[in-house]
Short mmCIF file of C-alpha atoms in Angstrom, two decimals:
data_model
loop_
_atom_site.label_atom_id
_atom_site.label_comp_id
_atom_site.label_asym_id
_atom_site.label_seq_id
_atom_site.Cartn_x
_atom_site.Cartn_y
_atom_site.Cartn_z
CA UNK A 54 0.00 0.00 0.00
CA UNK A 55 2.75 2.36 -0.88
CA UNK A 56 2.93 4.61 -3.90
CA UNK A 57 5.32 3.39 -6.57
CA UNK A 58 6.55 4.76 -9.87
CA UNK A 59 5.05 3.11 -12.94
CA UNK A 60 8.48 2.00 -14.20
CA UNK A 61 9.07 0.09 -10.92
CA UNK A 62 5.67 -1.60 -10.96
CA UNK A 63 6.85 -4.93 -12.44
CA UNK A 64 9.82 -5.29 -10.07
CA UNK A 65 7.60 -4.26 -7.16
CA UNK A 66 5.00 -6.93 -7.94
CA UNK A 67 7.69 -9.63 -8.11
CA UNK A 68 8.99 -8.69 -4.63
CA UNK A 69 6.00 -7.22 -2.76
CA UNK A 70 5.09 -9.29 0.31
CA UNK A 71 1.41 -8.28 0.07
CA UNK A 72 1.04 -9.15 -3.62
CA UNK A 73 -1.52 -11.93 -3.96
CA UNK A 74 -0.25 -15.12 -5.59
CA UNK A 75 -1.71 -18.58 -6.27
CA UNK A 76 -0.36 -21.73 -4.59
CA UNK A 77 2.61 -23.12 -6.58
CA UNK A 78 1.20 -26.64 -6.00
CA UNK A 79 -2.15 -25.57 -7.51
CA UNK A 80 -4.16 -26.67 -4.49
CA UNK A 81 -7.72 -25.52 -3.82
CA UNK A 82 -6.59 -22.48 -1.82
CA UNK A 83 -7.01 -19.36 -3.93
CA UNK A 84 -4.74 -16.35 -4.01
CA UNK A 85 -3.12 -15.25 -0.76
CA UNK A 86 -0.40 -12.69 0.14
CA UNK A 87 3.16 -13.72 -0.82
CA UNK A 88 4.20 -13.26 2.85
CA UNK A 89 1.95 -16.21 3.79
CA UNK A 90 3.37 -18.62 1.18
CA UNK A 91 5.87 -20.32 3.50
CA UNK A 92 3.28 -20.85 6.22
CA UNK A 93 0.80 -22.20 3.66
CA UNK A 94 3.32 -24.71 2.25
CA UNK A 95 4.62 -25.73 5.70
CA UNK A 96 1.25 -26.27 7.40
CA UNK A 97 -1.81 -26.10 5.13
CA UNK A 98 -1.25 -27.10 1.50
CA UNK A 99 -2.73 -30.56 0.88
CA UNK A 100 -0.67 -30.95 -2.31
CA UNK A 101 2.64 -30.18 -0.59
CA UNK A 102 4.96 -33.20 -0.55
CA UNK A 103 6.14 -33.95 3.00
CA UNK A 104 8.22 -36.55 4.81
CA UNK A 105 7.00 -38.62 7.73
CA UNK A 106 8.06 -37.27 11.16
CA UNK A 107 9.47 -40.77 11.81
CA UNK A 108 11.89 -40.27 8.93
CA UNK A 109 14.83 -40.05 11.38
CA UNK A 110 13.80 -43.44 12.76
CA UNK A 111 13.75 -45.04 9.30
CA UNK A 112 10.25 -44.44 7.86
CA UNK A 113 10.69 -43.73 4.16
CA UNK A 114 7.22 -42.27 3.51
CA UNK A 115 7.24 -39.18 1.35
CA UNK A 116 3.92 -38.05 -0.04
CA UNK A 117 1.24 -35.39 -0.18
CA UNK A 118 -0.12 -33.89 3.03
CA UNK A 119 -3.62 -35.05 1.98
CA UNK A 120 -2.53 -38.72 2.30
CA UNK A 121 -0.40 -38.14 5.39
CA UNK A 122 -3.19 -38.72 7.95
CA UNK A 123 -3.94 -42.09 6.36
CA UNK A 124 -0.24 -43.00 6.43
CA UNK A 125 -0.04 -42.16 10.15
CA UNK A 126 -3.07 -44.36 10.92
CA UNK A 127 -1.82 -47.32 8.88
CA UNK A 128 1.79 -47.13 10.04
CA UNK A 129 1.43 -46.60 13.79
CA UNK A 130 2.71 -50.11 14.61
CA UNK A 131 5.73 -49.81 12.34
CA UNK A 132 6.41 -46.30 13.67
CA UNK A 133 6.38 -47.65 17.23
CA UNK A 134 8.77 -50.43 16.22
CA UNK A 135 11.08 -47.98 14.45
CA UNK A 136 11.04 -45.66 17.46
CA UNK A 137 11.88 -48.58 19.77
CA UNK A 138 14.83 -49.61 17.60
CA UNK A 139 16.04 -46.03 17.47
CA UNK A 140 15.83 -45.71 21.26
CA UNK A 141 17.77 -48.97 21.66
CA UNK A 142 20.50 -47.73 19.31
CA UNK A 143 20.61 -44.39 21.13
CA UNK A 144 21.00 -46.17 24.49
CA UNK A 145 23.93 -48.17 23.10
CA UNK A 146 25.54 -45.02 21.75
CA UNK A 147 25.07 -43.22 25.06
CA UNK A 148 26.71 -46.13 26.88
CA UNK A 149 29.61 -46.14 24.40
CA UNK A 150 30.09 -42.38 24.72
CA UNK A 151 29.98 -42.60 28.53
CA UNK A 152 32.70 -45.26 28.44
CA UNK A 153 34.81 -43.15 26.10
CA UNK A 154 34.23 -40.11 28.29
CA UNK A 155 35.40 -42.03 31.36
CA UNK A 156 38.49 -43.23 29.48
CA UNK A 157 39.23 -39.65 28.46
CA UNK A 158 38.83 -38.45 32.05
CA UNK A 159 41.31 -41.09 33.22
CA UNK A 160 43.73 -40.12 30.45
CA UNK A 161 43.37 -36.40 31.25
CA UNK A 162 44.05 -37.16 34.92
CA UNK A 163 47.17 -39.12 33.95
CA UNK A 164 48.39 -36.26 31.75
CA UNK A 165 47.69 -33.74 34.53
CA UNK A 166 49.80 -35.78 36.92
CA UNK A 167 52.60 -35.96 34.35
CA UNK A 168 52.46 -32.20 33.80
CA UNK A 169 52.58 -31.63 37.56
CA UNK A 170 55.57 -33.94 37.84
CA UNK A 171 57.35 -32.11 35.00
CA UNK A 172 56.61 -28.74 36.57
CA UNK A 173 58.27 -29.91 39.77
CA UNK A 174 61.44 -30.96 37.94
CA UNK A 175 62.52 -27.55 36.67
CA UNK A 176 63.56 -24.34 38.30
CA UNK A 177 64.51 -25.91 41.59
CA UNK A 178 67.55 -27.82 42.74
CA UNK A 179 67.43 -31.39 41.47
CA UNK A 180 67.93 -34.08 44.09
CA UNK A 181 68.51 -37.61 42.88
CA UNK A 182 67.99 -40.13 45.62
CA UNK A 183 69.42 -43.58 45.05
CA UNK A 184 67.42 -46.20 46.93
CA UNK A 185 69.12 -49.40 48.14
CA UNK A 186 72.52 -47.82 47.68
CA UNK A 187 74.46 -50.69 49.27
CA UNK A 188 72.80 -53.27 47.00
CA UNK A 189 73.43 -51.15 43.88
CA UNK A 190 77.04 -50.57 44.94
CA UNK A 191 77.52 -54.36 45.14
CA UNK A 192 75.98 -54.75 41.66
CA UNK A 193 78.40 -52.14 40.33
CA UNK A 194 81.31 -53.88 42.10
CA UNK A 195 80.44 -57.22 40.43
CA UNK A 196 79.95 -55.37 37.11
CA UNK A 197 76.31 -56.54 36.80
CA UNK A 198 75.05 -52.99 36.51
CA UNK A 199 78.02 -50.61 36.61
CA UNK A 200 76.11 -47.45 35.65
CA UNK A 201 72.89 -45.94 37.05
CA UNK A 202 70.81 -43.36 35.17
CA UNK A 203 68.57 -40.72 36.72
CA UNK A 204 65.12 -39.82 35.44
CA UNK A 205 65.26 -36.95 32.94
CA UNK A 206 64.55 -33.44 34.19
CA UNK A 207 64.24 -29.91 32.82
CA UNK A 208 66.88 -27.28 33.57
CA UNK A 209 64.24 -24.51 33.34
CA UNK A 210 60.78 -23.95 31.88
CA UNK A 211 62.13 -23.62 28.34
CA UNK A 212 65.47 -25.27 29.04
CA UNK A 213 67.07 -28.61 28.29
CA UNK A 214 66.11 -32.14 29.26
CA UNK A 215 69.01 -33.67 31.14
CA UNK A 216 69.72 -37.03 32.63
CA UNK A 217 72.52 -37.95 35.03
CA UNK A 218 74.59 -41.10 35.14
CA UNK A 219 76.81 -42.40 37.90
CA UNK A 220 79.30 -45.25 38.12
CA UNK A 221 79.11 -46.26 41.79
CA UNK A 222 82.30 -48.34 41.66
CA UNK A 223 84.13 -46.02 39.26
CA UNK A 224 84.37 -46.04 35.51
CA UNK A 225 87.40 -48.34 35.25
CA UNK A 226 89.79 -45.46 34.66
CA UNK A 227 90.58 -44.87 38.30
CA UNK A 228 87.94 -42.16 38.64
CA UNK A 229 84.96 -42.13 40.94
#
């Protein structure tokens, strides 16, 4: 209901939301405003082709809205069966995803502990404690295990990874 210039009349009619148009499916509904076309096709038009709401469950019905009510009446048992199968599959997937989630939580916890351990190994003085020293000294003396190696550690946050080695009974060159 706005004034337009005659030259713009054709382009206006092709875009005007209030311009009355017939149903593209040629149903019994007569002309209605272009702005109501989507609503008409989505909810009212009996000649609009639609899919069954149980499509996600496996129902392959695709037909006109006019026949849809009949399809729903005739297929209620199969729809119930399809919905039951879908629920069963969804339960299995939920269980699988819960298991994976728990595995990921355990893995994240492990990585967090490793990060914490790494953070403790840099920036401070490194102390390497050798447990069972006497036993390890005897092993070095009998040449079973002459060299011990420390766990690796960082020299600083962005520093080097280092590892220490020690020959408890000497290195065979007269050095301790």
